PDB file of C-alpha atoms in Angstrom:
ATOM      1  CA  HIS A 628      88.948  58.765  72.621  1.00 69.00           C
ATOM      2  CA  ARG A 629      86.111  56.211  72.166  1.00 73.00           C
ATOM      3  CA  GLU A 630      86.581  52.624  73.252  1.00 81.00           C
ATOM      4  CA  ASN A 631      84.023  49.627  72.468  1.00 79.00           C
ATOM      5  CA  THR A 632      82.803  48.436  75.703  1.00 80.00           C
ATOM      6  CA  GLY A 633      82.364  45.019  74.321  1.00 82.00           C
ATOM      7  CA  ASP A 634      78.948  44.439  76.028  1.00 81.00           C
ATOM      8  CA  ASN A 635      76.521  46.443  73.687  1.00 69.00           C
ATOM      9  CA  THR A 636      75.937  49.138  76.289  1.00 71.00           C
ATOM     10  CA  PRO A 637      74.187  51.394  76.615  1.00 71.00           C
ATOM     11  CA  SER A 638      70.661  49.667  76.059  1.00 75.00           C
ATOM     12  CA  VAL A 639      67.640  51.663  76.285  1.00 82.00           C
ATOM     13  CA  VAL A 640      64.589  50.113  78.018  1.00 87.00           C
ATOM     14  CA  HIS A 641      61.087  51.709  78.020  1.00 90.00           C
ATOM     15  CA  THR A 642      58.519  50.280  80.354  1.00 92.00           C
ATOM     16  CA  PHE A 643      54.800  50.914  80.095  1.00 91.00           C
ATOM     17  CA  MET A 644      52.270  49.903  82.739  1.00 91.00           C
ATOM     18  CA  VAL A 645      49.051  48.448  81.330  1.00 89.00           C
ATOM     19  CA  SER A 646      46.097  46.833  82.645  1.00 93.00           C
ATOM     20  CA  GLY A 647      45.660  43.125  82.628  1.00 94.00           C
ATOM     21  CA  LYS A 648      47.870  40.221  83.159  1.00 94.00           C
ATOM     22  CA  GLU A 649      49.669  39.954  79.862  1.00 91.00           C
ATOM     23  CA  LEU A 650      53.211  41.154  78.826  1.00 91.00           C
ATOM     24  CA  GLU A 651      54.200  42.411  75.519  1.00 90.00           C
ATOM     25  CA  ILE A 652      57.901  42.599  74.719  1.00 91.00           C
ATOM     26  CA  ARG A 653      58.920  44.555  71.583  1.00 90.00           C
ATOM     27  CA  PHE A 654      62.575  45.084  70.509  1.00 87.00           C
ATOM     28  CA  LEU A 655      64.169  47.192  67.933  1.00 88.00           C
ATOM     29  CA  VAL A 656      67.614  46.113  66.667  1.00 81.00           C
ATOM     30  CA  LYS A 657      69.423  49.130  65.361  1.00 78.00           C
ATOM     31  CA  GLY A 658      73.021  50.121  64.388  1.00 71.00           C
ATOM     32  CA  GLY A 659      75.276  51.334  61.789  1.00 68.00           C
ATOM     33  CA  GLY A 660      74.253  54.873  62.393  1.00 73.00           C
ATOM     34  CA  SER A 661      70.570  54.364  62.150  1.00 76.00           C
ATOM     35  CA  GLU A 662      69.707  57.355  64.162  1.00 83.00           C
ATOM     36  CA  ASN A 663      72.006  59.689  62.295  1.00 86.00           C
ATOM     37  CA  LEU A 664      69.178  60.696  60.095  1.00 91.00           C
ATOM     38  CA  SER A 665      66.498  61.069  62.660  1.00 94.00           C
ATOM     39  CA  ARG A 666      64.710  64.291  62.571  1.00 95.00           C
ATOM     40  CA  LEU A 667      62.371  66.309  64.876  1.00 97.00           C
ATOM     41  CA  PHE A 668      59.866  68.760  63.536  1.00 97.00           C
ATOM     42  CA  MET A 669      57.801  70.974  65.614  1.00 95.00           C
ATOM     43  CA  LEU A 670      54.906  71.890  63.030  1.00 96.00           C
ATOM     44  CA  ASN A 671      52.185  74.270  63.902  1.00 94.00           C
ATOM     45  CA  PRO A 672      48.581  72.674  64.744  1.00 93.00           C
ATOM     46  CA  THR A 673      47.438  74.501  61.473  1.00 96.00           C
ATOM     47  CA  THR A 674      49.982  72.709  59.311  1.00 97.00           C
ATOM     48  CA  SER A 675      47.987  70.815  56.533  1.00 97.00           C
ATOM     49  CA  GLN A 676      48.417  67.268  55.556  1.00 97.00           C
ATOM     50  CA  GLU A 677      50.149  68.346  52.133  1.00 98.00           C
ATOM     51  CA  GLU A 678      52.653  70.376  54.087  1.00 98.00           C
ATOM     52  CA  PHE A 679      53.073  67.577  56.389  1.00 98.00           C
ATOM     53  CA  ILE A 680      53.919  65.200  53.699  1.00 98.00           C
ATOM     54  CA  GLU A 681      56.134  67.453  51.994  1.00 98.00           C
ATOM     55  CA  THR A 682      58.227  68.064  55.284  1.00 98.00           C
ATOM     56  CA  ILE A 683      58.769  64.507  55.615  1.00 98.00           C
ATOM     57  CA  ALA A 684      59.560  63.863  51.974  1.00 98.00           C
ATOM     58  CA  ASN A 685      62.126  66.706  52.071  1.00 98.00           C
ATOM     59  CA  SER A 686      63.724  65.251  54.877  1.00 97.00           C
ATOM     60  CA  VAL A 687      64.009  61.717  53.290  1.00 97.00           C
ATOM     61  CA  SER A 688      65.206  63.687  50.016  1.00 97.00           C
ATOM     62  CA  GLU A 689      67.902  65.436  51.912  1.00 96.00           C
ATOM     63  CA  GLY A 690      69.112  62.285  53.502  1.00 92.00           C
ATOM     64  CA  GLY A 691      69.254  60.539  50.077  1.00 86.00           C
ATOM     65  CA  ALA A 692      71.205  57.361  50.141  1.00 90.00           C
ATOM     66  CA  ARG A 693      72.957  57.941  53.572  1.00 92.00           C
ATOM     67  CA  GLY A 694      70.128  55.977  55.115  1.00 89.00           C
ATOM     68  CA  CYS A 695      70.958  52.934  53.010  1.00 89.00           C
ATOM     69  CA  PRO A 696      67.608  52.535  51.294  1.00 92.00           C
ATOM     70  CA  PRO A 697      65.245  50.914  51.165  1.00 93.00           C
ATOM     71  CA  LEU A 698      63.918  52.452  54.324  1.00 94.00           C
ATOM     72  CA  ARG A 699      61.505  51.723  57.124  1.00 93.00           C
ATOM     73  CA  ILE A 700      60.224  54.967  58.510  1.00 96.00           C
ATOM     74  CA  GLY A 701      58.661  55.485  61.899  1.00 96.00           C
ATOM     75  CA  ILE A 702      56.820  58.701  62.442  1.00 97.00           C
ATOM     76  CA  GLY A 703      55.514  60.056  65.819  1.00 96.00           C
ATOM     77  CA  ILE A 704      52.921  62.742  65.893  1.00 94.00           C
ATOM     78  CA  GLY A 705      51.723  64.761  68.837  1.00 91.00           C
ATOM     79  CA  GLY A 706      52.660  65.089  72.364  1.00 91.00           C
ATOM     80  CA  SER A 707      56.025  66.556  73.613  1.00 95.00           C
ATOM     81  CA  SER A 708      59.187  66.335  71.522  1.00 96.00           C
ATOM     82  CA  GLU A 709      60.330  63.319  73.653  1.00 95.00           C
ATOM     83  CA  LYS A 710      56.989  61.646  73.293  1.00 96.00           C
ATOM     84  CA  SER A 711      56.805  61.983  69.456  1.00 96.00           C
ATOM     85  CA  MET A 712      60.304  60.516  69.236  1.00 95.00           C
ATOM     86  CA  LEU A 713      59.273  57.461  71.332  1.00 95.00           C
ATOM     87  CA  LEU A 714      56.104  57.036  69.144  1.00 95.00           C
ATOM     88  CA  ALA A 715      58.357  56.943  66.107  1.00 95.00           C
ATOM     89  CA  LYS A 716      60.443  54.336  67.581  1.00 93.00           C
ATOM     90  CA  LEU A 717      57.419  52.154  68.678  1.00 94.00           C
ATOM     91  CA  ALA A 718      55.949  52.556  64.990  1.00 95.00           C
ATOM     92  CA  LEU A 719      59.000  50.692  63.950  1.00 94.00           C
ATOM     93  CA  THR A 720      58.267  47.798  66.236  1.00 94.00           C
ATOM     94  CA  ARG A 721      54.949  47.091  64.238  1.00 93.00           C
ATOM     95  CA  GLU A 722      54.859  43.970  62.083  1.00 92.00           C
ATOM     96  CA  LEU A 723      56.389  44.800  58.611  1.00 86.00           C
ATOM     97  CA  ASP A 724      52.931  44.715  56.531  1.00 86.00           C
ATOM     98  CA  SER A 725      50.694  46.067  59.296  1.00 92.00           C
ATOM     99  CA  LYS A 726      48.847  49.320  58.878  1.00 92.00           C
ATOM    100  CA  ASN A 727      47.915  51.683  61.486  1.00 93.00           C
ATOM    101  CA  PRO A 728      44.400  50.659  62.842  1.00 94.00           C
ATOM    102  CA  GLU A 729      43.222  54.207  62.634  1.00 95.00           C
ATOM    103  CA  VAL A 730      41.959  54.613  59.033  1.00 97.00           C
ATOM    104  CA  ASP A 731      43.092  58.151  58.518  1.00 96.00           C
ATOM    105  CA  TYR A 732      46.558  57.374  59.720  1.00 96.00           C
ATOM    106  CA  ALA A 733      46.725  54.284  57.768  1.00 97.00           C
ATOM    107  CA  PHE A 734      45.717  56.415  54.545  1.00 97.00           C
ATOM    108  CA  LEU A 735      48.444  59.154  55.554  1.00 97.00           C
ATOM    109  CA  GLU A 736      51.153  56.403  55.725  1.00 97.00           C
ATOM    110  CA  GLU A 737      50.136  55.166  52.367  1.00 98.00           C
ATOM    111  CA  LYS A 738      50.280  58.822  50.929  1.00 98.00           C
ATOM    112  CA  LEU A 739      53.748  59.220  52.557  1.00 98.00           C
ATOM    113  CA  LEU A 740      54.857  55.897  51.119  1.00 98.00           C
ATOM    114  CA  ASN A 741      53.953  56.753  47.834  1.00 98.00           C
ATOM    115  CA  LYS A 742      55.448  60.302  47.848  1.00 98.00           C
ATOM    116  CA  ILE A 743      58.725  58.892  49.225  1.00 98.00           C
ATOM    117  CA  ASN A 744      59.001  56.259  46.714  1.00 98.00           C
ATOM    118  CA  SER A 745      58.270  59.001  43.892  1.00 98.00           C
ATOM    119  CA  LEU A 746      61.605  60.555  45.094  1.00 98.00           C
ATOM    120  CA  HIS A 747      63.387  57.641  43.165  1.00 97.00           C
ATOM    121  CA  ILE A 748      66.334  57.476  45.455  1.00 97.00           C
ATOM    122  CA  GLY A 749      66.054  53.708  45.080  1.00 96.00           C
ATOM    123  CA  TYR A 750      68.149  50.743  46.640  1.00 95.00           C
ATOM    124  CA  GLN A 751      71.288  52.134  48.274  1.00 93.00           C
ATOM    125  CA  GLY A 752      70.580  55.347  46.465  1.00 93.00           C
ATOM    126  CA  LEU A 753      71.307  53.817  42.974  1.00 95.00           C
ATOM    127  CA  ARG A 754      67.997  55.431  41.730  1.00 94.00           C
ATOM    128  CA  GLU A 755      66.378  51.931  41.005  1.00 95.00           C
ATOM    129  CA  GLY A 756      63.670  50.194  43.091  1.00 96.00           C
ATOM    130  CA  MET A 757      61.703  51.572  46.085  1.00 96.00           C
ATOM    131  CA  THR A 758      63.281  54.214  48.349  1.00 97.00           C
ATOM    132  CA  ALA A 759      61.027  53.046  51.337  1.00 96.00           C
ATOM    133  CA  TYR A 760      59.040  49.801  52.181  1.00 94.00           C
ATOM    134  CA  SER A 761      57.122  51.087  55.181  1.00 95.00           C
ATOM    135  CA  VAL A 762      56.015  54.301  56.841  1.00 96.00           C
TER     136      VAL A 762
END
């Protein structure tokens, strides 16, 4: 039997030590089963960019309208499974129109966005409009 605590617990807080005297706070408001479609893939280092794109696109396709598109998709690459999931969450805290500062990753994000939108899942799964607005 689950009961609402009424205080929004548990909250998850990640703290990172950085040099300098500045403080940066990022937050991610989630809810409504937002993590129900999260996926972790452990791909071989020899996986091609096209195989990677197909893996992500297939995952989005399988989720269909259950994620209430249009989607904002965060992807973490590298490190341990825990690290890559955290990187994916951090990617979701970027400004909406921002691109990855690494040119190769920015290009990959654009290719992924185009591929995902070519699935034509559309707004709320109605097959009209975009499926994702950012990757």
